[in-house]
PDB file of C-alpha atoms in Angstrom:
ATOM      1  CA  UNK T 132     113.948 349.778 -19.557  1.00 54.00           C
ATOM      2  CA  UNK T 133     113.342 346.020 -20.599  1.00 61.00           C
ATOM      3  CA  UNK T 134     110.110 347.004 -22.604  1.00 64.00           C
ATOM      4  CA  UNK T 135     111.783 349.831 -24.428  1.00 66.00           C
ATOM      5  CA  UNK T 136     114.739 347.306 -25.093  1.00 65.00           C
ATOM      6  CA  UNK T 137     112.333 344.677 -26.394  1.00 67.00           C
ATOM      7  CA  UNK T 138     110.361 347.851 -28.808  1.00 68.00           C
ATOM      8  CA  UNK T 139     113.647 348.654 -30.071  1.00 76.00           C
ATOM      9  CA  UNK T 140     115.011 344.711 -30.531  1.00 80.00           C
ATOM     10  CA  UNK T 141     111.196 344.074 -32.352  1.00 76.00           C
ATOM     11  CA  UNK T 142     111.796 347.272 -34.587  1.00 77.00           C
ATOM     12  CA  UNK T 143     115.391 345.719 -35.905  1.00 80.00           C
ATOM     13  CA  UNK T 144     114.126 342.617 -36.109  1.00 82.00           C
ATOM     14  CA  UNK T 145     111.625 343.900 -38.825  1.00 83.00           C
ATOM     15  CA  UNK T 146     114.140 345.692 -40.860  1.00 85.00           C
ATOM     16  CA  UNK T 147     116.589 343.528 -40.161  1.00 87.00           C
ATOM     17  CA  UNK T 148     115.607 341.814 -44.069  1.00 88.00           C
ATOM     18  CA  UNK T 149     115.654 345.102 -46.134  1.00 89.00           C
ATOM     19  CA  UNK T 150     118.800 346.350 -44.086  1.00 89.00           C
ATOM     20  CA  UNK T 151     120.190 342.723 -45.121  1.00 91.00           C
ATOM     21  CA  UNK T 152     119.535 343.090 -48.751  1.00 91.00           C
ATOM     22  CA  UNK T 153     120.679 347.065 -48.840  1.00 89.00           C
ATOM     23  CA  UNK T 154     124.161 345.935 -47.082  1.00 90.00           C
ATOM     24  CA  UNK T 155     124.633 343.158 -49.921  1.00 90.00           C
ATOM     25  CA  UNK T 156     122.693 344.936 -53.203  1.00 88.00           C
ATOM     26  CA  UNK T 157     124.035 348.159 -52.352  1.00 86.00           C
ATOM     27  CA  UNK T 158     126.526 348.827 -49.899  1.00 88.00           C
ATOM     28  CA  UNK T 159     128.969 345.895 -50.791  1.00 90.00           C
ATOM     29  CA  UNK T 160     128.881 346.585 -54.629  1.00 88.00           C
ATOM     30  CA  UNK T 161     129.806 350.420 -53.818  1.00 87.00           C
ATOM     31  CA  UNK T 162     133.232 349.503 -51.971  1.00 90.00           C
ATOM     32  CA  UNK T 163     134.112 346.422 -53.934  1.00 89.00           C
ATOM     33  CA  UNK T 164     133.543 348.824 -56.841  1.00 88.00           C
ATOM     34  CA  UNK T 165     136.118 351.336 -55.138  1.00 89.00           C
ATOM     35  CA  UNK T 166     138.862 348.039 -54.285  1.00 90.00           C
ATOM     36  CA  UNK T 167     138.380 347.116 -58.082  1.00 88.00           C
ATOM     37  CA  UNK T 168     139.201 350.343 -59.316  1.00 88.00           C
ATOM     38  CA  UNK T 169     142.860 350.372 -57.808  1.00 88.00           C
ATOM     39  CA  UNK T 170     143.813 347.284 -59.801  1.00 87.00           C
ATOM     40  CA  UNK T 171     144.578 346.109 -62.999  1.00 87.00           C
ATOM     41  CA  UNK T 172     142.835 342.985 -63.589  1.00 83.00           C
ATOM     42  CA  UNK T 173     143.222 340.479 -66.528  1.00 78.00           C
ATOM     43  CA  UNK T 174     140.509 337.587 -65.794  1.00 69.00           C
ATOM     44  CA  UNK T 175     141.328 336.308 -62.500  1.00 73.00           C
ATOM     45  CA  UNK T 176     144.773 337.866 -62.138  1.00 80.00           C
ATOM     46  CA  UNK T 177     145.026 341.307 -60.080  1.00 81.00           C
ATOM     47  CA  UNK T 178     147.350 343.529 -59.598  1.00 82.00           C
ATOM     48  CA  UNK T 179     147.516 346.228 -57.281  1.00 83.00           C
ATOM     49  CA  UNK T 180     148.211 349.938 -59.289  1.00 84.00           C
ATOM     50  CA  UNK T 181     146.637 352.496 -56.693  1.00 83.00           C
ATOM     51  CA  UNK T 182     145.429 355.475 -58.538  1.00 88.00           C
ATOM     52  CA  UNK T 183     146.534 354.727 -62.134  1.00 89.00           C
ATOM     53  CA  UNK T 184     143.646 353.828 -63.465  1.00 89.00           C
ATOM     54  CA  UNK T 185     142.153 357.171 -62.891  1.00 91.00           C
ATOM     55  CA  UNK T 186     145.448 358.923 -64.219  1.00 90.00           C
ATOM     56  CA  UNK T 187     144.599 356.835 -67.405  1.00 90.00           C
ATOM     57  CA  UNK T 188     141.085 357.782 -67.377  1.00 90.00           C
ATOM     58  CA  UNK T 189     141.955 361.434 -67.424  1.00 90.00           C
ATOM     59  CA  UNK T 190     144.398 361.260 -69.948  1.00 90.00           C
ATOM     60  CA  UNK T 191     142.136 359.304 -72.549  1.00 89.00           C
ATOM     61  CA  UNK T 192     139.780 362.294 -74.589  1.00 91.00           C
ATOM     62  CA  UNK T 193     137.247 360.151 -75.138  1.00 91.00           C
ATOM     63  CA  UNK T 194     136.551 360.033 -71.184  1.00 91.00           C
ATOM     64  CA  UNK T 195     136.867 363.668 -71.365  1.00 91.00           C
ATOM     65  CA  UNK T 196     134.232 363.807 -74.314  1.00 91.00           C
ATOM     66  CA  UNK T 197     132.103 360.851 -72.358  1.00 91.00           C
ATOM     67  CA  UNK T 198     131.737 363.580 -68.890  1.00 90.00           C
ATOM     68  CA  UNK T 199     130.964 366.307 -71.259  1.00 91.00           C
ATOM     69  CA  UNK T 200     128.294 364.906 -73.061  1.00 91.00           C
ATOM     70  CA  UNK T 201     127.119 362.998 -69.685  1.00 90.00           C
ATOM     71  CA  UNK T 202     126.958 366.932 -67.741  1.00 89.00           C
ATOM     72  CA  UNK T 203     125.420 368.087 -70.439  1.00 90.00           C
ATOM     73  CA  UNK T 204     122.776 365.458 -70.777  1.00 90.00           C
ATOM     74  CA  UNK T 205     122.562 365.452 -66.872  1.00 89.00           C
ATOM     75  CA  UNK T 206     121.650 369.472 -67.100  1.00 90.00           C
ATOM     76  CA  UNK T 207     119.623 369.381 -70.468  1.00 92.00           C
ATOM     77  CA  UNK T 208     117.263 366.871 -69.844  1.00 92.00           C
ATOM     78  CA  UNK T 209     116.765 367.176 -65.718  1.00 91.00           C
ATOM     79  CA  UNK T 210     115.891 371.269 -66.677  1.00 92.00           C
ATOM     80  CA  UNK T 211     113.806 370.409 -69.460  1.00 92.00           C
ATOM     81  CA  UNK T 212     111.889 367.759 -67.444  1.00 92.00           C
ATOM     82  CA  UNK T 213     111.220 370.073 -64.574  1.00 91.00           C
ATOM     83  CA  UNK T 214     110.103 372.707 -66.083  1.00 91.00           C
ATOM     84  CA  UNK T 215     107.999 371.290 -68.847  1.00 91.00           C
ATOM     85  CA  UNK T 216     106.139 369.304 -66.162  1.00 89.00           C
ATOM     86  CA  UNK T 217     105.738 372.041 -63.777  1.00 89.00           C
ATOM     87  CA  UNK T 218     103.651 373.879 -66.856  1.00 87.00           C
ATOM     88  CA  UNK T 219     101.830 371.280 -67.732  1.00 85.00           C
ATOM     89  CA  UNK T 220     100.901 370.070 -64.399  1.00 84.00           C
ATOM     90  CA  UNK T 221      99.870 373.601 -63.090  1.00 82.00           C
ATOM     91  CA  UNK T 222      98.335 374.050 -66.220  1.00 80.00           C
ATOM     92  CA  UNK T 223      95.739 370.932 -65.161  1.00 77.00           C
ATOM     93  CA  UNK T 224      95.613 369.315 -62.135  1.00 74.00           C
ATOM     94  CA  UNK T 225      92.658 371.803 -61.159  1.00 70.00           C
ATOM     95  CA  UNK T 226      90.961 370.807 -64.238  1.00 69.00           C
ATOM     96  CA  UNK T 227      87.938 367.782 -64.824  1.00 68.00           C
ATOM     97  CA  UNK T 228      89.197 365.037 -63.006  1.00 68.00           C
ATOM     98  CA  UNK T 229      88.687 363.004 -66.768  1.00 71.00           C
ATOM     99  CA  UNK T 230      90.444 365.605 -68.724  1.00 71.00           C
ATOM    100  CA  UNK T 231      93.485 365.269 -65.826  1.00 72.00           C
ATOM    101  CA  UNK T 232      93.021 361.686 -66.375  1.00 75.00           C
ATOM    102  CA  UNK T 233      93.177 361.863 -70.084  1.00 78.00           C
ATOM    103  CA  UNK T 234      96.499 363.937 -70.152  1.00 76.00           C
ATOM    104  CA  UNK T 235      98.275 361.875 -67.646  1.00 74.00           C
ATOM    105  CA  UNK T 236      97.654 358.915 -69.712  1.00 77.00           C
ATOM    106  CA  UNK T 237      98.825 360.036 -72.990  1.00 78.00           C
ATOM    107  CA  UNK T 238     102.178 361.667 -71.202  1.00 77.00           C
ATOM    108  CA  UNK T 239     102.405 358.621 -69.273  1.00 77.00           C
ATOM    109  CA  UNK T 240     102.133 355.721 -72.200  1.00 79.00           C
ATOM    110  CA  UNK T 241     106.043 356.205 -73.221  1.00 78.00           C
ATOM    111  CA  UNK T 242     107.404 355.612 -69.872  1.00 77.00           C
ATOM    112  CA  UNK T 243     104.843 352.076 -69.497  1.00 81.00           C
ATOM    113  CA  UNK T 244     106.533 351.174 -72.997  1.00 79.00           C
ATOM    114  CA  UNK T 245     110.564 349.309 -72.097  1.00 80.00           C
ATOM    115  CA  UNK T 246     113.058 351.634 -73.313  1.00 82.00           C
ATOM    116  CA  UNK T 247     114.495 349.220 -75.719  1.00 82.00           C
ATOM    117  CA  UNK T 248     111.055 349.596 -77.787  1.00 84.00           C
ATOM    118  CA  UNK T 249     110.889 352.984 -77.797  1.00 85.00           C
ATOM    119  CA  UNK T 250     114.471 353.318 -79.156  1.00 83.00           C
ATOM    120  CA  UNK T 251     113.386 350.809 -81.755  1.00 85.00           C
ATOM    121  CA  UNK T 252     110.942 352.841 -82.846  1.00 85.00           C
ATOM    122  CA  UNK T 253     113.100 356.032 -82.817  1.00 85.00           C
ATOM    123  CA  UNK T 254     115.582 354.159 -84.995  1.00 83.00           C
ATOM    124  CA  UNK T 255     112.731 353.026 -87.557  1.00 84.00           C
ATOM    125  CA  UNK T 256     112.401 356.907 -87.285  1.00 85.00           C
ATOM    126  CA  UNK T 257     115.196 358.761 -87.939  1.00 83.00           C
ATOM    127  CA  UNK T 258     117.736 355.442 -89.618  1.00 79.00           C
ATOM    128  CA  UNK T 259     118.896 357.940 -92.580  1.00 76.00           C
ATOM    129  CA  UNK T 260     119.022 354.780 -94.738  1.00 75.00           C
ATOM    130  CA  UNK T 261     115.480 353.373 -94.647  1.00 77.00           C
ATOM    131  CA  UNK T 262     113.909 355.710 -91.510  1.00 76.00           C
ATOM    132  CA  UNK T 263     110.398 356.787 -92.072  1.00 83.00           C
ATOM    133  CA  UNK T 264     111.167 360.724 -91.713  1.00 82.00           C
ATOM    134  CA  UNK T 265     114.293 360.729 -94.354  1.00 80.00           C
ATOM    135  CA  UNK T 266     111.720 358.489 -96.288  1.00 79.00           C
ATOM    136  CA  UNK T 267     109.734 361.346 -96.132  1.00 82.00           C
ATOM    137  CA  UNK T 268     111.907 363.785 -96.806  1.00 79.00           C
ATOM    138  CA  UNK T 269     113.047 362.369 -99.990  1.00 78.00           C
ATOM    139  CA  UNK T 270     109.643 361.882-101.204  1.00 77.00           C
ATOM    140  CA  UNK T 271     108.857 365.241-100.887  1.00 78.00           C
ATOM    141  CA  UNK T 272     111.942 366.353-101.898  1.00 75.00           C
ATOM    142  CA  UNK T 273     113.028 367.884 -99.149  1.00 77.00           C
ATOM    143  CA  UNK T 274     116.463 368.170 -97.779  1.00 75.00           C
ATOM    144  CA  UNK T 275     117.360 364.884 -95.897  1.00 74.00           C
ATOM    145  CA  UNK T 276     119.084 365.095 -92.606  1.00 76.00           C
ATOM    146  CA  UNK T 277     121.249 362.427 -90.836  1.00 80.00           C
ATOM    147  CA  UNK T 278     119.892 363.508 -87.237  1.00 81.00           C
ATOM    148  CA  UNK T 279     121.603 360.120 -85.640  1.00 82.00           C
ATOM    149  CA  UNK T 280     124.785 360.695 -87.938  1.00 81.00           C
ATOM    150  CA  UNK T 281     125.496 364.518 -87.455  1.00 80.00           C
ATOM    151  CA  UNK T 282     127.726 365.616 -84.603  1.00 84.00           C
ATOM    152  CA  UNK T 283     126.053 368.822 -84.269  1.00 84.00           C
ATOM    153  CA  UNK T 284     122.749 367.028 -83.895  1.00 85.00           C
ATOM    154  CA  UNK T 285     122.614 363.743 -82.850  1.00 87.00           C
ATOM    155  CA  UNK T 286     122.734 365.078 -78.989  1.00 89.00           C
ATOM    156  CA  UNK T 287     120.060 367.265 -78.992  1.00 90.00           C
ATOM    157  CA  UNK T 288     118.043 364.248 -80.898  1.00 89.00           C
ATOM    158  CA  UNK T 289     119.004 361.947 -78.164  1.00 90.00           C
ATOM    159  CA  UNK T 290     118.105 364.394 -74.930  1.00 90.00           C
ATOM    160  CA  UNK T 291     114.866 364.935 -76.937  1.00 90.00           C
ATOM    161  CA  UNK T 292     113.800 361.142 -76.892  1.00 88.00           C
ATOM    162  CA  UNK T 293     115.060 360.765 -73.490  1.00 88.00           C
ATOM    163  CA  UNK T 294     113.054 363.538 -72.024  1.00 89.00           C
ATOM    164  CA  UNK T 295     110.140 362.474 -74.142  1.00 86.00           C
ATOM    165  CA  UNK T 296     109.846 359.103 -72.991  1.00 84.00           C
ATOM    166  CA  UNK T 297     110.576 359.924 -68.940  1.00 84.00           C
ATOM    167  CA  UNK T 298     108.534 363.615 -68.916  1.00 86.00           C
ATOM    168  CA  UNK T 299     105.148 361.896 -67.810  1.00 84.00           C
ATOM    169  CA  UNK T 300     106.465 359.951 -64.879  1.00 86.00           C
ATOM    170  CA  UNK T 301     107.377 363.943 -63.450  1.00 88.00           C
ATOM    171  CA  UNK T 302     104.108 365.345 -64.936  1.00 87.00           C
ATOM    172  CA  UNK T 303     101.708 362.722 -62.451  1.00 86.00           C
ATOM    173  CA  UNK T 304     104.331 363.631 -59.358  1.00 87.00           C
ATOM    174  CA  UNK T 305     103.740 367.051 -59.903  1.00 88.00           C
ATOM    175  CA  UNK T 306     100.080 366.502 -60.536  1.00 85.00           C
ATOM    176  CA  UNK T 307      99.489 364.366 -57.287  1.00 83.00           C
ATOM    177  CA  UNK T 308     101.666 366.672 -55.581  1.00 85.00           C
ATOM    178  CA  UNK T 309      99.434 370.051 -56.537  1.00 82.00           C
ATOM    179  CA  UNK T 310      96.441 368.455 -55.907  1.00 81.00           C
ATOM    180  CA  UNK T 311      97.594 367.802 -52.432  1.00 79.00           C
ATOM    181  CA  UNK T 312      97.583 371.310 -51.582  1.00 77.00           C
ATOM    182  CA  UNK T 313      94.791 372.591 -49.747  1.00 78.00           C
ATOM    183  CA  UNK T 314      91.890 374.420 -51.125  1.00 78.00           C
ATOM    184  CA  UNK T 315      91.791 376.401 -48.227  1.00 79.00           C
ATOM    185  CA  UNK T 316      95.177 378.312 -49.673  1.00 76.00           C
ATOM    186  CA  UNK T 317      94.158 379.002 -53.181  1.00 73.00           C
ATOM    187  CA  UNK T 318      90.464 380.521 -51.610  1.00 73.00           C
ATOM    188  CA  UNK T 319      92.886 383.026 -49.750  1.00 79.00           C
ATOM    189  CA  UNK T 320      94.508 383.784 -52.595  1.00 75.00           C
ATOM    190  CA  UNK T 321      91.652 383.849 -54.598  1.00 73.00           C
ATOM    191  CA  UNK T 322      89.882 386.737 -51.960  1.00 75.00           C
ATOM    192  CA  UNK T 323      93.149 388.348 -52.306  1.00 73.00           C
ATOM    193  CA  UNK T 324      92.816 389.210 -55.552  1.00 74.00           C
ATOM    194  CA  UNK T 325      95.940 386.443 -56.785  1.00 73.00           C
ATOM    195  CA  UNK T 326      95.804 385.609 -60.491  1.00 76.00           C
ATOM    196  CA  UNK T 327      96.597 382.549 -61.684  1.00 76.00           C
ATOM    197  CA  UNK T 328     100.043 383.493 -62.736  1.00 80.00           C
ATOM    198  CA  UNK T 329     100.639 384.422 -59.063  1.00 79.00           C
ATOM    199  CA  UNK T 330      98.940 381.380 -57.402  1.00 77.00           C
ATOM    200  CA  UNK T 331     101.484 378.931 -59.742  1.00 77.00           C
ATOM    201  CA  UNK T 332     104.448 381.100 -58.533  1.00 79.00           C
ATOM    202  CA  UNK T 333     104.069 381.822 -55.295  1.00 80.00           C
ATOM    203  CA  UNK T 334     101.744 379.267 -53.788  1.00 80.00           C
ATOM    204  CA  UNK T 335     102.326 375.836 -55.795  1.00 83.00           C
ATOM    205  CA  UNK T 336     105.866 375.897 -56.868  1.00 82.00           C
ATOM    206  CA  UNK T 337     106.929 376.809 -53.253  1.00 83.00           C
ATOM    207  CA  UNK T 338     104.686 373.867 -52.049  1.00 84.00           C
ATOM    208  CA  UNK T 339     105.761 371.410 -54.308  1.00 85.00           C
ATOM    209  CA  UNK T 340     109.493 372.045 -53.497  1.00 85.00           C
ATOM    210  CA  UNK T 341     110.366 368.674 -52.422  1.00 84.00           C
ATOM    211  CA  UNK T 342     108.590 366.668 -55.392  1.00 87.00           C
ATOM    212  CA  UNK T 343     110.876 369.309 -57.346  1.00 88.00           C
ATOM    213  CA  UNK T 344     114.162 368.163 -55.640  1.00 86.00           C
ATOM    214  CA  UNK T 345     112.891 364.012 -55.400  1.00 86.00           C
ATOM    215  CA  UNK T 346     112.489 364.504 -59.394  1.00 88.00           C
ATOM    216  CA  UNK T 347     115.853 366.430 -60.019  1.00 88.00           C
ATOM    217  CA  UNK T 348     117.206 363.537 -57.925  1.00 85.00           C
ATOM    218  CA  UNK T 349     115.919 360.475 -60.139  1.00 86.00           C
ATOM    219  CA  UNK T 350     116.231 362.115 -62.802  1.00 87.00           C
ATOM    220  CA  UNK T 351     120.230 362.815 -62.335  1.00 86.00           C
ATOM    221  CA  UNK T 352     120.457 359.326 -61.508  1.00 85.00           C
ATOM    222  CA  UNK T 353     118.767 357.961 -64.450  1.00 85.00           C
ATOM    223  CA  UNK T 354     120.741 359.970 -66.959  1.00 85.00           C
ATOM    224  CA  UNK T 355     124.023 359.136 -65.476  1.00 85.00           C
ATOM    225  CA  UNK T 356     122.884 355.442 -66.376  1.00 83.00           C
ATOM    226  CA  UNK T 357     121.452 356.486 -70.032  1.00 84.00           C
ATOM    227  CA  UNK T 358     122.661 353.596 -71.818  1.00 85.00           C
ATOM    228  CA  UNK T 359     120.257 351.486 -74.034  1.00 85.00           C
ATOM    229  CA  UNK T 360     119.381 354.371 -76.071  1.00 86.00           C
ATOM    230  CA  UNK T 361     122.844 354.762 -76.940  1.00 89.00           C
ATOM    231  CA  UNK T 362     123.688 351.612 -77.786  1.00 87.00           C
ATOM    232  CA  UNK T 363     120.140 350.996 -80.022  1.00 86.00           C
ATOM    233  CA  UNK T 364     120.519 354.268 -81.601  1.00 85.00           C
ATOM    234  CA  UNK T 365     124.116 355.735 -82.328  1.00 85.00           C
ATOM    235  CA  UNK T 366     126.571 353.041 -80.615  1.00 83.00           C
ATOM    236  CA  UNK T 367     128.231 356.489 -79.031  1.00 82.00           C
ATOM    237  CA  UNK T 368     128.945 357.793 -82.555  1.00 80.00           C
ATOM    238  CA  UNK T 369     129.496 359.808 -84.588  1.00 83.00           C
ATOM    239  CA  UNK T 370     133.107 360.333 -83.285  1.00 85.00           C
ATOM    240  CA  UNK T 371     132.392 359.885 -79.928  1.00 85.00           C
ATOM    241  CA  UNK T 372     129.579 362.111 -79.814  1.00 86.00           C
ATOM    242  CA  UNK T 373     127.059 360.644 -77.913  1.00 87.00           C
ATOM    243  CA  UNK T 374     129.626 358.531 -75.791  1.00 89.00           C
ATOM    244  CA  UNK T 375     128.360 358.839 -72.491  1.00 89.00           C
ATOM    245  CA  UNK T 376     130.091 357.569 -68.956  1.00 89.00           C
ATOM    246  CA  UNK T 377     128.077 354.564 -68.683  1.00 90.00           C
ATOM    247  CA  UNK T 378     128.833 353.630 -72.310  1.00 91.00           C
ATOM    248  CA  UNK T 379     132.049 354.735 -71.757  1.00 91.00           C
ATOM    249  CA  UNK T 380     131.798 352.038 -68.662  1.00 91.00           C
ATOM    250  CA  UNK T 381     129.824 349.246 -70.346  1.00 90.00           C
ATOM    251  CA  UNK T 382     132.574 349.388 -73.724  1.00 89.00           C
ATOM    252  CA  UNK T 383     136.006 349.099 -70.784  1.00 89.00           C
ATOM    253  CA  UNK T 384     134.230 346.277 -68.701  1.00 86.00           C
ATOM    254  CA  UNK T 385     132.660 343.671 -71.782  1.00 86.00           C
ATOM    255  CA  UNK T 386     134.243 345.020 -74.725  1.00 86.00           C
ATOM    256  CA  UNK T 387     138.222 345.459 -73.889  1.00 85.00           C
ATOM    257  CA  UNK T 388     137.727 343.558 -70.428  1.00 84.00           C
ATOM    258  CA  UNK T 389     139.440 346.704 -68.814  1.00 87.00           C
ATOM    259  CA  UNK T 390     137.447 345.813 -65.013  1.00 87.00           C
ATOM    260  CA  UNK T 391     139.776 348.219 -63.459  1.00 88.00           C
ATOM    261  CA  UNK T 392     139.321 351.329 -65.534  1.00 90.00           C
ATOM    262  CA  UNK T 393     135.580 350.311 -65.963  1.00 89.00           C
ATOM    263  CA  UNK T 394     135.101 350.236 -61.829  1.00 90.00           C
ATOM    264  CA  UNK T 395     137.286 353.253 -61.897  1.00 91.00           C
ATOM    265  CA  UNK T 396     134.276 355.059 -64.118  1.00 91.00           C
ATOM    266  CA  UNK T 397     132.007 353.750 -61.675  1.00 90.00           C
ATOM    267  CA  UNK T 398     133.378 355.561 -58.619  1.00 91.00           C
ATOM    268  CA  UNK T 399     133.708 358.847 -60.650  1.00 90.00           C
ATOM    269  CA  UNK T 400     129.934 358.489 -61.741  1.00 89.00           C
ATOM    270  CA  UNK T 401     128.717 357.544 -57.887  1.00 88.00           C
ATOM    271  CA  UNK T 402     130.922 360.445 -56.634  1.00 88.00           C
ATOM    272  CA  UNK T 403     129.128 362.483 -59.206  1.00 85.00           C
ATOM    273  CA  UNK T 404     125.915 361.422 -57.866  1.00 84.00           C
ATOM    274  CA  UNK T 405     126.643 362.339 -55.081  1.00 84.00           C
ATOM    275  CA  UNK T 406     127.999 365.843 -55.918  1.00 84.00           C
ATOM    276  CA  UNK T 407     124.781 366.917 -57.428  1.00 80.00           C
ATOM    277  CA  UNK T 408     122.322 364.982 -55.050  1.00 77.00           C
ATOM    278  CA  UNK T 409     123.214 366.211 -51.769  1.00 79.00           C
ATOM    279  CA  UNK T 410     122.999 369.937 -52.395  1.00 76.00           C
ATOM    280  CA  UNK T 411     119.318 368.996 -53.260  1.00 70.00           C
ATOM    281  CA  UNK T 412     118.883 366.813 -50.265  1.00 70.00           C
ATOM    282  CA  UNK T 413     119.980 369.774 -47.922  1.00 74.00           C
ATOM    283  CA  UNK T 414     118.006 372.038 -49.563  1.00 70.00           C
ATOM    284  CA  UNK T 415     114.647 369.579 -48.723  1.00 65.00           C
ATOM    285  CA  UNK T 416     115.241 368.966 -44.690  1.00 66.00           C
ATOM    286  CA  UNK T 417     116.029 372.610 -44.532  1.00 67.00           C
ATOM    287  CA  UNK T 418     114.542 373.748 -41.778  1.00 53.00           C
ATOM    288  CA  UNK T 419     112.597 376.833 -42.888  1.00 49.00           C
TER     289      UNK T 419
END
């Protein structure tokens, strides 16, 4: 009894530190995010108003237009990223480990460069003043079109440079994940008479399941906080287009100093998270 008391004590004792840090970093944000959002605040005044700031939320159209875009980014970009990198990584990880190498690299390189960059360079891009492509177009005199300007437009454009700048990060998960499976399975299914068609269906994307579910996971996560992009590229125009909920959240808290209604956005986006993450989660310790 006293030795398997002392095991246990020496076991919290060495996650004592990251259990500290998750409790302050983590935990205590998440509920003084949830007090915040039932007050009005002006500076250091507050003022208890229960659930009003959500009424106001869901009264105000551009928060309505903000979760729209944000679902549809959310569902865009985390199908897109799945299933391009399940092709590509089925399509290779079997290959020459230097031509593996070679493609991981060049898939990989956007998501080494900071985001800011890489909507920097988008902007020098597509700016329909003095961007390289309208450049272009005029030159050749071509129809010019404001991608970043158009409301019809400038979401696809800006789930297209998301997705291209995360899709290699899923592409080497994938490919360390297929490689993992044994050889011993695709020789049975080889003697079987399996082609390759039915070896990616019914042998790696059932064995890669949970790398499937970890990257639907991140990837929800990091396009409920798509922000930078945003802000570089469009500013959440035109009209509100490209307003997302953590724009939405960054313009109440630092621009109109609205900390109530902006920790108010930040519940509704954790309880989103959560909405869409635990389904997965389930479906992963599933017992089969």
């Amino acid at each position: 009894m006293k030795s398997s008391l002392k095991e246990n004590i020496t076991g919290y004792l060495f996650i004592a530190p990251q259990l500290l840090l998750f409790i302050v970093f983590i935990v205590y944000p998440i509920i003084e995010g949830i007090r915040l959002s039932l007050f009005r605040i002006n500076y250091q005044q507050e003022t208890f108003v229960g659930f009003e700031n959500y009424q106001r939320l869901f009264a105000d159209p551009v928060f309505l237009k903000s979760t729209v875009n944000t679902v549809i980014f959310v569902i865009c970009i985390v199908a897109l990223t799945v299933v391009f990198a399940l092709l590509v990584a089925s399509a290779i990880f079997d290959k020459n480990a230097k031509y593996v190498s070679f493609i991981r690299g060049s898939y990989y390189i956007p998501v080494m460069v900071s985001m800011v960059v890489m909507s920097m360079v988008w902007s020098f891009l597509l700016n329909p003043a003095n961007g390289l492509i309208p450049y272009a177009a005029r030159e050749l005199e071509m129809v010019s079109v404001n991608f970043l300007g158009d409301k019809s437009l400038v979401l696809p454009v800006i789930i297209f440079i998301t997705f291209a700048t995360n899709i290699g990060q899923a592409i080497i998960l994938y490919v360390a994940s297929m490689i993992g499976v044994p050889k011993d399975v695709f020789e049975a299914a080889e003697i079987d008479g399996a082609n390759r068609m039915t070896v990616i269906f019914k042998i790696l994307i059932p064995l890669v399941k949970p790398t499937t579910i970890y990257i639907i996971i991140m990837n929800i996560i990091a396009v409920l906080k798509i922000f930078v992009v945003i802000q570089l590229l469009t500013g959440g125009g035109p009209n509100n287009a490209s307003t997302t909920l953590m724009y939405y959240l960054y313009n109440n808290a630092f621009k109109y100093n609205q900390l109530g209604i902006a920790s108010a956005v930040g519940v509704i986006m954790f309880l989103i998270t959560l909405i869409l993450s635990i389904p997965q989660l389930r479906i992963m310790f599933k017992k089969e």
